[in-house]
mmCIF file of C-alpha atoms in Angstrom:
data_model
loop_
_atom_site.group_PDB
_atom_site.id
_atom_site.type_symbol
_atom_site.label_atom_id
_atom_site.label_comp_id
_atom_site.label_asym_id
_atom_site.label_seq_id
_atom_site.Cartn_x
_atom_site.Cartn_y
_atom_site.Cartn_z
ATOM 1 C CA TYR A 664 -15.628 42.631 -6.095
ATOM 2 C CA TRP A 665 -17.733 42.591 -9.177
ATOM 3 C CA ASN A 666 -21.093 44.313 -8.907
ATOM 4 C CA ASP A 667 -23.772 42.857 -11.227
ATOM 5 C CA VAL A 668 -25.979 45.729 -10.771
ATOM 6 C CA ASP A 669 -23.748 48.368 -12.461
ATOM 7 C CA GLY A 670 -21.400 46.266 -14.186
ATOM 8 C CA MET A 671 -18.280 47.662 -12.239
ATOM 9 C CA LEU A 672 -15.391 46.194 -10.387
ATOM 10 C CA TYR A 673 -14.745 47.430 -6.855
ATOM 11 C CA ASP A 674 -11.741 47.283 -4.447
ATOM 12 C CA ASP A 675 -13.757 46.426 -1.041
ATOM 13 C CA TYR A 676 -11.635 46.198 1.969
ATOM 14 C CA ASP A 677 -14.576 45.085 3.866
ATOM 15 C CA VAL A 678 -14.238 41.645 2.152
ATOM 16 C CA ALA A 679 -12.260 39.518 4.413
ATOM 17 C CA ARG A 680 -11.626 36.318 2.851
ATOM 18 C CA VAL A 681 -11.070 35.234 -0.849
ATOM 19 C CA ASN A 682 -9.875 31.662 -1.055
ATOM 20 C CA GLY A 683 -8.134 31.544 2.196
ATOM 21 C CA ALA A 684 -6.542 35.143 1.992
ATOM 22 C CA GLN A 685 -6.909 37.212 5.016
ATOM 23 C CA LEU A 686 -6.865 40.791 6.097
ATOM 24 C CA GLU A 687 -4.183 41.669 8.694
ATOM 25 C CA ASN A 688 -6.471 43.057 11.010
ATOM 26 C CA GLU A 689 -9.323 40.639 10.850
ATOM 27 C CA PRO A 690 -10.094 38.773 14.016
ATOM 28 C CA LYS A 691 -8.708 35.034 13.563
ATOM 29 C CA SER A 692 -11.224 32.325 12.920
ATOM 30 C CA CYS A 693 -11.216 29.223 15.509
ATOM 31 C CA ALA A 694 -10.948 26.289 13.628
ATOM 32 C CA TYR A 695 -8.027 24.211 15.254
ATOM 33 C CA LEU A 696 -8.313 21.794 17.870
ATOM 34 C CA ARG A 697 -5.349 21.430 20.322
ATOM 35 C CA MET A 698 -4.651 17.988 21.204
ATOM 36 C CA ARG A 699 -1.479 15.622 21.861
ATOM 37 C CA ILE A 700 -0.640 12.828 19.277
ATOM 38 C CA ASN A 701 2.302 10.672 19.958
ATOM 39 C CA ARG A 702 3.921 13.013 22.420
ATOM 40 C CA HIS A 703 3.398 15.971 19.954
ATOM 41 C CA TRP A 704 1.357 18.895 20.943
ATOM 42 C CA VAL A 705 -0.524 19.906 17.827
ATOM 43 C CA SER A 706 -3.231 22.204 16.405
ATOM 44 C CA CYS A 707 -5.489 20.046 14.305
ATOM 45 C CA LEU A 708 -7.273 21.914 11.508
ATOM 46 C CA VAL A 709 -11.082 20.903 11.820
ATOM 47 C CA ASP A 710 -12.172 20.682 8.267
ATOM 48 C CA SER A 711 -15.776 19.740 7.484
ATOM 49 C CA GLY A 712 -15.057 20.141 3.786
ATOM 50 C CA CYS A 713 -12.236 17.663 3.735
ATOM 51 C CA GLU A 714 -13.138 14.128 3.140
ATOM 52 C CA LEU A 715 -10.251 12.152 4.445
ATOM 53 C CA THR A 716 -8.292 12.735 7.608
ATOM 54 C CA LEU A 717 -4.569 13.581 7.030
ATOM 55 C CA LEU A 718 -1.739 13.228 9.426
ATOM 56 C CA PRO A 719 2.040 14.546 8.872
ATOM 57 C CA ALA A 720 4.274 11.783 8.766
ATOM 58 C CA ARG A 721 6.550 13.485 11.541
ATOM 59 C CA MET A 722 3.679 12.827 13.967
ATOM 60 C CA VAL A 723 3.357 9.058 13.215
ATOM 61 C CA LYS A 724 5.659 6.295 14.176
ATOM 62 C CA PRO A 725 6.668 4.358 11.184
ATOM 63 C CA SER A 726 5.271 1.086 12.974
ATOM 64 C CA GLN A 727 2.028 2.755 13.155
ATOM 65 C CA ILE A 728 1.723 3.097 9.256
ATOM 66 C CA LYS A 729 -0.061 0.351 7.247
ATOM 67 C CA GLU A 730 0.155 0.171 3.361
ATOM 68 C CA THR A 731 -3.000 1.687 1.336
ATOM 69 C CA ARG A 732 -3.654 2.056 -2.340
ATOM 70 C CA THR A 733 -5.800 5.251 -1.581
ATOM 71 C CA LYS A 734 -5.157 8.142 -3.696
ATOM 72 C CA VAL A 735 -5.477 11.847 -2.571
ATOM 73 C CA LYS A 736 -5.719 15.076 -4.308
ATOM 74 C CA ALA A 737 -5.864 18.490 -2.792
ATOM 75 C CA ALA A 738 -8.615 20.903 -3.419
ATOM 76 C CA ASN A 739 -6.618 22.348 -6.425
ATOM 77 C CA GLY A 740 -6.160 18.853 -8.044
ATOM 78 C CA THR A 741 -2.662 18.331 -7.074
ATOM 79 C CA ALA A 742 -1.917 14.841 -5.967
ATOM 80 C CA ILE A 743 -0.777 14.327 -2.397
ATOM 81 C CA PRO A 744 1.517 11.491 -1.869
ATOM 82 C CA VAL A 745 0.340 9.061 0.768
ATOM 83 C CA LEU A 746 2.755 6.898 2.869
ATOM 84 C CA GLY A 747 -0.065 4.884 4.274
ATOM 85 C CA ILE A 748 -2.953 4.702 6.747
ATOM 86 C CA THR A 749 -2.889 4.680 10.565
ATOM 87 C CA CYS A 750 -4.874 4.779 13.493
ATOM 88 C CA VAL A 751 -3.506 6.754 16.543
ATOM 89 C CA ARG A 752 -4.980 8.114 19.624
ATOM 90 C CA GLY A 753 -5.202 11.831 20.552
ATOM 91 C CA LYS A 754 -5.567 13.159 23.809
ATOM 92 C CA ILE A 755 -7.736 16.446 24.281
ATOM 93 C CA GLY A 756 -7.290 17.356 28.201
ATOM 94 C CA ASN A 757 -8.463 14.137 29.889
ATOM 95 C CA ASP A 758 -10.553 12.863 26.787
ATOM 96 C CA VAL A 759 -9.084 10.518 24.387
ATOM 97 C CA VAL A 760 -9.938 10.180 20.791
ATOM 98 C CA THR A 761 -9.403 7.824 17.897
ATOM 99 C CA ILE A 762 -7.879 9.204 14.739
ATOM 100 C CA ARG A 763 -8.169 7.059 11.605
ATOM 101 C CA GLY A 764 -6.430 8.925 8.803
ATOM 102 C CA LEU A 765 -3.800 8.842 5.827
ATOM 103 C CA VAL A 766 -0.443 9.611 6.548
ATOM 104 C CA SER A 767 1.611 11.916 4.267
ATOM 105 C CA ASP A 768 5.066 13.879 4.446
ATOM 106 C CA GLN A 769 3.417 16.583 2.123
ATOM 107 C CA VAL A 770 0.871 17.916 4.860
ATOM 108 C CA ALA A 771 2.034 20.414 7.264
ATOM 109 C CA GLU A 772 -0.697 20.053 10.141
ATOM 110 C CA PRO A 773 -3.064 17.358 10.748
ATOM 111 C CA MET A 774 -6.526 17.928 9.195
ATOM 112 C CA LEU A 775 -9.744 16.272 10.688
ATOM 113 C CA SER A 776 -12.279 15.318 8.217
ATOM 114 C CA ILE A 777 -15.933 15.134 8.228
ATOM 115 C CA GLU A 778 -15.859 11.631 8.646
ATOM 116 C CA TRP A 779 -13.860 12.152 11.807
ATOM 117 C CA LEU A 780 -16.512 14.751 12.823
ATOM 118 C CA LYS A 781 -19.236 12.297 12.275
ATOM 119 C CA GLU A 782 -17.479 9.417 14.005
ATOM 120 C CA ASN A 783 -17.132 11.707 17.198
ATOM 121 C CA LYS A 784 -20.594 13.047 17.067
ATOM 122 C CA ALA A 785 -19.300 16.572 16.567
ATOM 123 C CA VAL A 786 -21.328 19.699 17.071
ATOM 124 C CA TRP A 787 -19.531 22.922 15.974
ATOM 125 C CA ASP A 788 -20.468 26.090 17.566
ATOM 126 C CA PHE A 789 -18.972 28.752 15.189
ATOM 127 C CA GLU A 790 -20.038 31.375 17.216
ATOM 128 C CA LYS A 791 -18.528 30.421 20.662
ATOM 129 C CA GLY A 792 -15.665 28.916 18.920
ATOM 130 C CA THR A 793 -16.306 25.368 20.317
ATOM 131 C CA LEU A 794 -16.468 21.842 19.228
ATOM 132 C CA ARG A 795 -18.467 19.278 21.195
ATOM 133 C CA LEU A 796 -17.305 15.763 20.693
ATOM 134 C CA ARG A 797 -19.350 12.934 22.338
ATOM 135 C CA GLY A 798 -21.084 15.347 24.565
ATOM 136 C CA LYS A 799 -17.817 17.078 25.885
ATOM 137 C CA THR A 800 -17.259 20.601 24.858
ATOM 138 C CA HIS A 801 -13.751 21.589 23.752
ATOM 139 C CA ARG A 802 -12.421 25.164 22.823
ATOM 140 C CA LEU A 803 -11.181 25.814 19.380
ATOM 141 C CA VAL A 804 -8.022 28.067 18.793
ATOM 142 C CA ALA A 805 -6.946 30.111 15.727
ATOM 143 C CA ARG A 806 -3.875 29.324 13.787
ATOM 144 C CA GLU A 807 -0.990 29.931 16.152
ATOM 145 C CA CYS A 808 1.430 31.404 13.773
ATOM 146 C CA GLU A 809 1.310 32.475 9.999
ATOM 147 C CA ASP A 810 4.573 31.611 9.303
ATOM 148 C CA THR A 811 4.558 27.925 10.247
ATOM 149 C CA TRP A 812 5.181 26.731 6.778
ATOM 150 C CA VAL A 813 8.657 25.233 7.027
ATOM 151 C CA ARG A 814 9.607 23.502 3.967
ATOM 152 C CA ARG A 815 12.907 21.690 2.908
ATOM 153 C CA ALA A 816 13.628 20.897 -0.781
ATOM 154 C CA VAL A 817 15.302 17.628 -1.630
ATOM 155 C CA ILE A 818 17.004 16.673 -4.811
ATOM 156 C CA THR A 819 16.258 13.063 -5.780
ATOM 157 C CA ASP A 820 18.796 12.541 -8.369
ATOM 158 C CA ASP A 821 22.544 13.617 -9.368
ATOM 159 C CA ILE A 822 22.164 16.597 -11.767
ATOM 160 C CA ASP A 823 25.031 18.248 -13.551
ATOM 161 C CA ILE A 824 24.474 22.079 -13.956
ATOM 162 C CA PRO A 825 26.976 23.691 -16.410
ATOM 163 C CA ALA A 826 28.761 26.781 -15.207
ATOM 164 C CA LEU A 827 27.227 30.217 -15.778
ATOM 165 C CA SER A 828 23.995 28.563 -16.493
ATOM 166 C CA GLU A 829 20.497 28.153 -15.005
ATOM 167 C CA LEU A 830 18.521 24.959 -14.667
ATOM 168 C CA ASP A 831 15.123 23.651 -13.395
ATOM 169 C CA VAL A 832 15.917 20.962 -11.127
ATOM 170 C CA PRO A 833 13.215 18.457 -9.833
ATOM 171 C CA VAL A 834 12.860 18.423 -6.271
ATOM 172 C CA LYS A 835 10.694 16.866 -3.485
ATOM 173 C CA ILE A 836 9.310 19.381 -0.899
ATOM 174 C CA MET A 837 9.478 18.284 2.497
ATOM 175 C CA CYS A 838 7.165 19.606 5.431
#
C-alpha cells in the first residue's frame, strides 16, 4: 500500500482484499443466500452494489424469459449480453420469495440486487452473517468453492487456420 506520510510503497500482508482478491488464510465473508430456484439449489450473491438482479440462463426455463431491451454493463464496463427478463420464485427453507431479474448466459451465479433487497425489506447483519427478509432471518454462507468458474468457449463461425500458424479466433464464452 502507498503511505502518504512517508511517500513509501509497502507490501502489507494485513490488507486482505483488493478489488475482490482474497488471502488464502482469510476467513470467508458470508454474502451468499442459499435457495432453490426451478429445482436448482443455488448460492445467490447478495450484492447491495448491484443495481439489477441477474440470473444465469441455466436456472431459468426458456418459457419464463420475456424479451427486454435493457442493456447491462459489468462493473468494469464490459457489456453483459441479456437474453431477457424473468420473474421466478425462490424457496429459502419454508419461505418463498419472488425474484424479478435479467437472464444471461454470461453470469455464473445469481446476483440479488439492491432493488431486490428493498422489495424484500432486507436487513443485512454483517457481523452475524444473516439477512432478514420480510421479518424472517436467514443465515448467509460463504462462497462454496473458489473453483466454480467452469467456462466453455464456443466458436460461432467457420475459420480456416493455415498449417504451422497461430490465429486469434473469436469465440463466445459460456458459463
